[in-house]
JSON list of C-alpha atoms in Angstrom, two decimals:
[
{"chain": "A", "resi": 201, "resn": "UNK", "atom": "CA", "xyz": [331.75, 84.83, -36.07]},
{"chain": "A", "resi": 202, "resn": "UNK", "atom": "CA", "xyz": [328.98, 83.43, -33.90]},
{"chain": "A", "resi": 203, "resn": "UNK", "atom": "CA", "xyz": [325.74, 82.40, -35.57]},
{"chain": "A", "resi": 204, "resn": "UNK", "atom": "CA", "xyz": [323.23, 85.21, -35.32]},
{"chain": "A", "resi": 205, "resn": "UNK", "atom": "CA", "xyz": [319.81, 86.10, -36.59]},
{"chain": "A", "resi": 206, "resn": "UNK", "atom": "CA", "xyz": [317.52, 89.07, -36.47]},
{"chain": "A", "resi": 207, "resn": "UNK", "atom": "CA", "xyz": [313.82, 88.98, -35.72]},
{"chain": "A", "resi": 208, "resn": "UNK", "atom": "CA", "xyz": [311.11, 91.59, -35.51]},
{"chain": "A", "resi": 209, "resn": "UNK", "atom": "CA", "xyz": [311.01, 93.30, -32.14]},
{"chain": "A", "resi": 210, "resn": "UNK", "atom": "CA", "xyz": [307.99, 93.45, -29.89]},
{"chain": "A", "resi": 211, "resn": "UNK", "atom": "CA", "xyz": [307.07, 95.73, -27.01]},
{"chain": "A", "resi": 212, "resn": "UNK", "atom": "CA", "xyz": [308.32, 92.96, -24.69]},
{"chain": "A", "resi": 213, "resn": "UNK", "atom": "CA", "xyz": [311.88, 93.66, -25.92]},
{"chain": "A", "resi": 214, "resn": "UNK", "atom": "CA", "xyz": [312.05, 97.26, -24.76]},
{"chain": "A", "resi": 215, "resn": "UNK", "atom": "CA", "xyz": [313.56, 96.70, -21.30]},
{"chain": "A", "resi": 216, "resn": "UNK", "atom": "CA", "xyz": [316.31, 94.40, -22.58]},
{"chain": "A", "resi": 217, "resn": "UNK", "atom": "CA", "xyz": [317.17, 97.05, -25.19]},
{"chain": "A", "resi": 218, "resn": "UNK", "atom": "CA", "xyz": [317.05, 99.82, -22.59]},
{"chain": "A", "resi": 219, "resn": "UNK", "atom": "CA", "xyz": [319.48, 98.02, -20.29]},
{"chain": "A", "resi": 220, "resn": "UNK", "atom": "CA", "xyz": [321.84, 97.14, -23.13]},
{"chain": "A", "resi": 221, "resn": "UNK", "atom": "CA", "xyz": [321.84, 100.78, -24.28]},
{"chain": "A", "resi": 222, "resn": "UNK", "atom": "CA", "xyz": [322.82, 101.93, -20.78]},
{"chain": "A", "resi": 223, "resn": "UNK", "atom": "CA", "xyz": [325.77, 99.52, -20.71]},
{"chain": "A", "resi": 224, "resn": "UNK", "atom": "CA", "xyz": [326.99, 100.11, -24.27]},
{"chain": "A", "resi": 225, "resn": "UNK", "atom": "CA", "xyz": [326.71, 103.90, -24.29]},
{"chain": "A", "resi": 226, "resn": "UNK", "atom": "CA", "xyz": [328.03, 104.57, -20.80]},
{"chain": "A", "resi": 227, "resn": "UNK", "atom": "CA", "xyz": [331.78, 104.84, -21.64]},
{"chain": "A", "resi": 228, "resn": "UNK", "atom": "CA", "xyz": [331.25, 107.28, -24.52]},
{"chain": "A", "resi": 229, "resn": "UNK", "atom": "CA", "xyz": [328.64, 109.33, -22.66]},
{"chain": "A", "resi": 230, "resn": "UNK", "atom": "CA", "xyz": [330.87, 109.54, -19.58]},
{"chain": "A", "resi": 231, "resn": "UNK", "atom": "CA", "xyz": [333.81, 110.61, -21.75]},
{"chain": "A", "resi": 232, "resn": "UNK", "atom": "CA", "xyz": [331.63, 113.38, -23.20]},
{"chain": "A", "resi": 233, "resn": "UNK", "atom": "CA", "xyz": [330.34, 114.37, -19.75]},
{"chain": "A", "resi": 234, "resn": "UNK", "atom": "CA", "xyz": [326.78, 113.46, -20.76]},
{"chain": "A", "resi": 235, "resn": "UNK", "atom": "CA", "xyz": [326.01, 110.25, -18.84]},
{"chain": "A", "resi": 236, "resn": "UNK", "atom": "CA", "xyz": [322.77, 110.31, -16.86]},
{"chain": "A", "resi": 237, "resn": "UNK", "atom": "CA", "xyz": [321.67, 106.92, -15.55]},
{"chain": "A", "resi": 238, "resn": "UNK", "atom": "CA", "xyz": [317.96, 107.73, -15.83]},
{"chain": "A", "resi": 239, "resn": "UNK", "atom": "CA", "xyz": [318.04, 109.65, -19.11]},
{"chain": "A", "resi": 240, "resn": "UNK", "atom": "CA", "xyz": [320.07, 107.03, -21.01]},
{"chain": "A", "resi": 241, "resn": "UNK", "atom": "CA", "xyz": [317.27, 104.55, -20.34]},
{"chain": "A", "resi": 242, "resn": "UNK", "atom": "CA", "xyz": [314.30, 106.87, -20.68]},
{"chain": "A", "resi": 243, "resn": "UNK", "atom": "CA", "xyz": [315.33, 108.16, -24.11]},
{"chain": "A", "resi": 244, "resn": "UNK", "atom": "CA", "xyz": [315.07, 104.66, -25.59]},
{"chain": "A", "resi": 245, "resn": "UNK", "atom": "CA", "xyz": [311.82, 103.91, -23.77]},
{"chain": "A", "resi": 246, "resn": "UNK", "atom": "CA", "xyz": [310.32, 107.03, -25.33]},
{"chain": "A", "resi": 247, "resn": "UNK", "atom": "CA", "xyz": [311.62, 106.28, -28.84]},
{"chain": "A", "resi": 248, "resn": "UNK", "atom": "CA", "xyz": [311.31, 102.50, -29.03]},
{"chain": "A", "resi": 249, "resn": "UNK", "atom": "CA", "xyz": [309.13, 101.55, -31.99]},
{"chain": "A", "resi": 250, "resn": "UNK", "atom": "CA", "xyz": [308.82, 97.79, -32.46]},
{"chain": "A", "resi": 251, "resn": "UNK", "atom": "CA", "xyz": [307.45, 98.30, -35.98]},
{"chain": "A", "resi": 252, "resn": "UNK", "atom": "CA", "xyz": [310.88, 99.47, -37.16]},
{"chain": "A", "resi": 253, "resn": "UNK", "atom": "CA", "xyz": [313.13, 97.58, -34.74]},
{"chain": "A", "resi": 254, "resn": "UNK", "atom": "CA", "xyz": [314.85, 94.22, -34.93]},
{"chain": "A", "resi": 255, "resn": "UNK", "atom": "CA", "xyz": [316.32, 92.13, -32.16]},
{"chain": "A", "resi": 256, "resn": "UNK", "atom": "CA", "xyz": [319.70, 90.51, -32.74]},
{"chain": "A", "resi": 257, "resn": "UNK", "atom": "CA", "xyz": [319.89, 87.02, -31.28]},
{"chain": "A", "resi": 258, "resn": "UNK", "atom": "CA", "xyz": [322.90, 84.77, -30.73]},
{"chain": "A", "resi": 259, "resn": "UNK", "atom": "CA", "xyz": [322.19, 81.22, -29.60]},
{"chain": "A", "resi": 260, "resn": "UNK", "atom": "CA", "xyz": [318.50, 82.21, -29.38]},
{"chain": "A", "resi": 261, "resn": "UNK", "atom": "CA", "xyz": [319.28, 84.83, -26.71]},
{"chain": "A", "resi": 262, "resn": "UNK", "atom": "CA", "xyz": [318.92, 88.62, -26.86]},
{"chain": "A", "resi": 263, "resn": "UNK", "atom": "CA", "xyz": [322.27, 90.04, -28.00]},
{"chain": "A", "resi": 264, "resn": "UNK", "atom": "CA", "xyz": [321.33, 93.45, -29.35]},
{"chain": "A", "resi": 265, "resn": "UNK", "atom": "CA", "xyz": [318.93, 95.54, -31.34]},
{"chain": "A", "resi": 266, "resn": "UNK", "atom": "CA", "xyz": [318.78, 97.94, -34.26]},
{"chain": "A", "resi": 267, "resn": "UNK", "atom": "CA", "xyz": [316.11, 100.19, -35.71]},
{"chain": "A", "resi": 268, "resn": "UNK", "atom": "CA", "xyz": [315.68, 101.39, -39.27]},
{"chain": "A", "resi": 269, "resn": "UNK", "atom": "CA", "xyz": [313.16, 104.21, -39.26]},
{"chain": "A", "resi": 270, "resn": "UNK", "atom": "CA", "xyz": [311.77, 105.43, -42.57]},
{"chain": "A", "resi": 271, "resn": "UNK", "atom": "CA", "xyz": [311.77, 109.20, -43.03]},
{"chain": "A", "resi": 272, "resn": "UNK", "atom": "CA", "xyz": [311.01, 111.53, -45.91]},
{"chain": "A", "resi": 273, "resn": "UNK", "atom": "CA", "xyz": [314.52, 111.72, -47.38]},
{"chain": "A", "resi": 274, "resn": "UNK", "atom": "CA", "xyz": [316.18, 108.52, -46.09]},
{"chain": "A", "resi": 275, "resn": "UNK", "atom": "CA", "xyz": [315.99, 105.70, -43.59]},
{"chain": "A", "resi": 276, "resn": "UNK", "atom": "CA", "xyz": [317.52, 106.42, -40.18]},
{"chain": "A", "resi": 277, "resn": "UNK", "atom": "CA", "xyz": [319.68, 103.74, -38.58]},
{"chain": "A", "resi": 278, "resn": "UNK", "atom": "CA", "xyz": [319.06, 104.06, -34.85]},
{"chain": "A", "resi": 279, "resn": "UNK", "atom": "CA", "xyz": [319.46, 102.19, -31.57]},
{"chain": "A", "resi": 280, "resn": "UNK", "atom": "CA", "xyz": [322.16, 99.86, -32.89]},
{"chain": "A", "resi": 281, "resn": "UNK", "atom": "CA", "xyz": [323.46, 98.16, -29.77]},
{"chain": "A", "resi": 282, "resn": "UNK", "atom": "CA", "xyz": [325.33, 94.89, -29.47]},
{"chain": "A", "resi": 283, "resn": "UNK", "atom": "CA", "xyz": [326.38, 93.21, -26.23]},
{"chain": "A", "resi": 284, "resn": "UNK", "atom": "CA", "xyz": [329.97, 94.22, -25.41]},
{"chain": "A", "resi": 285, "resn": "UNK", "atom": "CA", "xyz": [331.28, 90.64, -25.42]},
{"chain": "A", "resi": 286, "resn": "UNK", "atom": "CA", "xyz": [330.05, 90.26, -29.03]},
{"chain": "A", "resi": 287, "resn": "UNK", "atom": "CA", "xyz": [331.48, 93.49, -30.38]},
{"chain": "A", "resi": 288, "resn": "UNK", "atom": "CA", "xyz": [334.35, 92.95, -32.79]},
{"chain": "A", "resi": 289, "resn": "UNK", "atom": "CA", "xyz": [333.16, 89.47, -33.79]},
{"chain": "A", "resi": 290, "resn": "UNK", "atom": "CA", "xyz": [331.67, 90.45, -37.15]},
{"chain": "A", "resi": 291, "resn": "UNK", "atom": "CA", "xyz": [328.06, 90.30, -36.00]},
{"chain": "A", "resi": 292, "resn": "UNK", "atom": "CA", "xyz": [327.58, 94.07, -36.18]},
{"chain": "A", "resi": 293, "resn": "UNK", "atom": "CA", "xyz": [329.01, 94.14, -39.70]},
{"chain": "A", "resi": 294, "resn": "UNK", "atom": "CA", "xyz": [326.74, 91.27, -40.74]},
{"chain": "A", "resi": 295, "resn": "UNK", "atom": "CA", "xyz": [323.62, 92.92, -39.35]},
{"chain": "A", "resi": 296, "resn": "UNK", "atom": "CA", "xyz": [324.54, 96.27, -40.89]},
{"chain": "A", "resi": 297, "resn": "UNK", "atom": "CA", "xyz": [325.26, 94.68, -44.27]},
{"chain": "A", "resi": 298, "resn": "UNK", "atom": "CA", "xyz": [321.85, 92.98, -44.27]},
{"chain": "A", "resi": 299, "resn": "UNK", "atom": "CA", "xyz": [319.99, 96.19, -43.42]},
{"chain": "A", "resi": 300, "resn": "UNK", "atom": "CA", "xyz": [321.94, 98.23, -45.98]},
{"chain": "A", "resi": 301, "resn": "UNK", "atom": "CA", "xyz": [321.14, 95.69, -48.70]},
{"chain": "A", "resi": 302, "resn": "UNK", "atom": "CA", "xyz": [317.43, 96.13, -47.92]},
{"chain": "A", "resi": 303, "resn": "UNK", "atom": "CA", "xyz": [317.78, 99.89, -48.22]},
{"chain": "A", "resi": 304, "resn": "UNK", "atom": "CA", "xyz": [319.77, 99.62, -51.46]},
{"chain": "A", "resi": 305, "resn": "UNK", "atom": "CA", "xyz": [317.04, 97.46, -53.02]},
{"chain": "A", "resi": 306, "resn": "UNK", "atom": "CA", "xyz": [314.50, 100.13, -52.10]},
{"chain": "A", "resi": 307, "resn": "UNK", "atom": "CA", "xyz": [316.71, 102.97, -53.31]},
{"chain": "A", "resi": 308, "resn": "UNK", "atom": "CA", "xyz": [316.96, 104.58, -49.85]},
{"chain": "A", "resi": 309, "resn": "UNK", "atom": "CA", "xyz": [319.98, 106.43, -48.51]},
{"chain": "A", "resi": 310, "resn": "UNK", "atom": "CA", "xyz": [320.67, 105.77, -44.83]},
{"chain": "A", "resi": 311, "resn": "UNK", "atom": "CA", "xyz": [321.42, 108.39, -42.20]},
{"chain": "A", "resi": 312, "resn": "UNK", "atom": "CA", "xyz": [322.63, 108.05, -38.62]},
{"chain": "A", "resi": 313, "resn": "UNK", "atom": "CA", "xyz": [324.34, 109.90, -35.86]},
{"chain": "A", "resi": 314, "resn": "UNK", "atom": "CA", "xyz": [327.12, 108.51, -33.72]},
{"chain": "A", "resi": 315, "resn": "UNK", "atom": "CA", "xyz": [328.72, 109.98, -30.62]},
{"chain": "A", "resi": 316, "resn": "UNK", "atom": "CA", "xyz": [331.95, 111.90, -31.08]},
{"chain": "A", "resi": 317, "resn": "UNK", "atom": "CA", "xyz": [334.91, 109.56, -30.50]},
{"chain": "A", "resi": 318, "resn": "UNK", "atom": "CA", "xyz": [332.83, 106.37, -30.63]},
{"chain": "A", "resi": 319, "resn": "UNK", "atom": "CA", "xyz": [334.53, 103.29, -32.08]},
{"chain": "A", "resi": 320, "resn": "UNK", "atom": "CA", "xyz": [331.26, 102.60, -33.93]},
{"chain": "A", "resi": 321, "resn": "UNK", "atom": "CA", "xyz": [332.15, 105.37, -36.38]},
{"chain": "A", "resi": 322, "resn": "UNK", "atom": "CA", "xyz": [334.83, 103.13, -37.92]},
{"chain": "A", "resi": 323, "resn": "UNK", "atom": "CA", "xyz": [332.21, 100.42, -38.55]},
{"chain": "A", "resi": 324, "resn": "UNK", "atom": "CA", "xyz": [329.99, 102.90, -40.36]},
{"chain": "A", "resi": 325, "resn": "UNK", "atom": "CA", "xyz": [332.86, 104.31, -42.42]},
{"chain": "A", "resi": 326, "resn": "UNK", "atom": "CA", "xyz": [333.84, 100.78, -43.52]},
{"chain": "A", "resi": 327, "resn": "UNK", "atom": "CA", "xyz": [330.28, 100.39, -44.83]},
{"chain": "A", "resi": 328, "resn": "UNK", "atom": "CA", "xyz": [330.31, 103.56, -46.91]},
{"chain": "A", "resi": 329, "resn": "UNK", "atom": "CA", "xyz": [328.97, 106.19, -44.52]},
{"chain": "A", "resi": 330, "resn": "UNK", "atom": "CA", "xyz": [330.38, 109.69, -44.88]},
{"chain": "A", "resi": 331, "resn": "UNK", "atom": "CA", "xyz": [330.27, 112.61, -42.47]},
{"chain": "A", "resi": 332, "resn": "UNK", "atom": "CA", "xyz": [327.58, 115.18, -43.27]},
{"chain": "A", "resi": 333, "resn": "UNK", "atom": "CA", "xyz": [328.11, 117.36, -40.23]},
{"chain": "A", "resi": 334, "resn": "UNK", "atom": "CA", "xyz": [328.95, 117.31, -36.57]},
{"chain": "A", "resi": 335, "resn": "UNK", "atom": "CA", "xyz": [328.48, 119.12, -33.31]},
{"chain": "A", "resi": 336, "resn": "UNK", "atom": "CA", "xyz": [330.30, 118.78, -29.96]},
{"chain": "A", "resi": 337, "resn": "UNK", "atom": "CA", "xyz": [328.39, 115.56, -29.14]},
{"chain": "A", "resi": 338, "resn": "UNK", "atom": "CA", "xyz": [327.30, 113.89, -32.40]},
{"chain": "A", "resi": 339, "resn": "UNK", "atom": "CA", "xyz": [328.68, 113.10, -35.84]},
{"chain": "A", "resi": 340, "resn": "UNK", "atom": "CA", "xyz": [325.97, 112.96, -38.52]},
{"chain": "A", "resi": 341, "resn": "UNK", "atom": "CA", "xyz": [326.62, 110.50, -41.33]},
{"chain": "A", "resi": 342, "resn": "UNK", "atom": "CA", "xyz": [324.97, 109.39, -44.55]},
{"chain": "A", "resi": 343, "resn": "UNK", "atom": "CA", "xyz": [325.36, 106.43, -46.88]},
{"chain": "A", "resi": 344, "resn": "UNK", "atom": "CA", "xyz": [324.00, 107.15, -50.29]},
{"chain": "A", "resi": 345, "resn": "UNK", "atom": "CA", "xyz": [322.57, 104.41, -52.50]},
{"chain": "A", "resi": 346, "resn": "UNK", "atom": "CA", "xyz": [325.43, 102.88, -54.51]},
{"chain": "A", "resi": 347, "resn": "UNK", "atom": "CA", "xyz": [325.32, 103.58, -58.25]}
]
């Protein structure tokens, strides 16, 4: 696994995250008949909140991002994107493990949604997420605080 670190995001990181999202999500969105080149970028621009987002860096370069947004009943894991050439290297698991440990210490369950058929679902299942519900596009998952 490559050396990685996470740092707090800033508003200056939004465009790098937007472009990475477009690349990473394109295959799944096309498969689902939902890819729109403008919308895939605009949705993240509208929802990017640097106060709850971290940038993943490898060799001091932008490699991905992830957000953990506090909500009333849980924290929501959102915008978890890793450069395609780094997927499958263990970085995603390492980042997810670190964020889940923070939530466990605070006693917070974690919720997310993942696109139907996305390989990312296997990552989440390996880390204790269970399906809560689904629709034709999304699978909604939760990871409860371990006993």
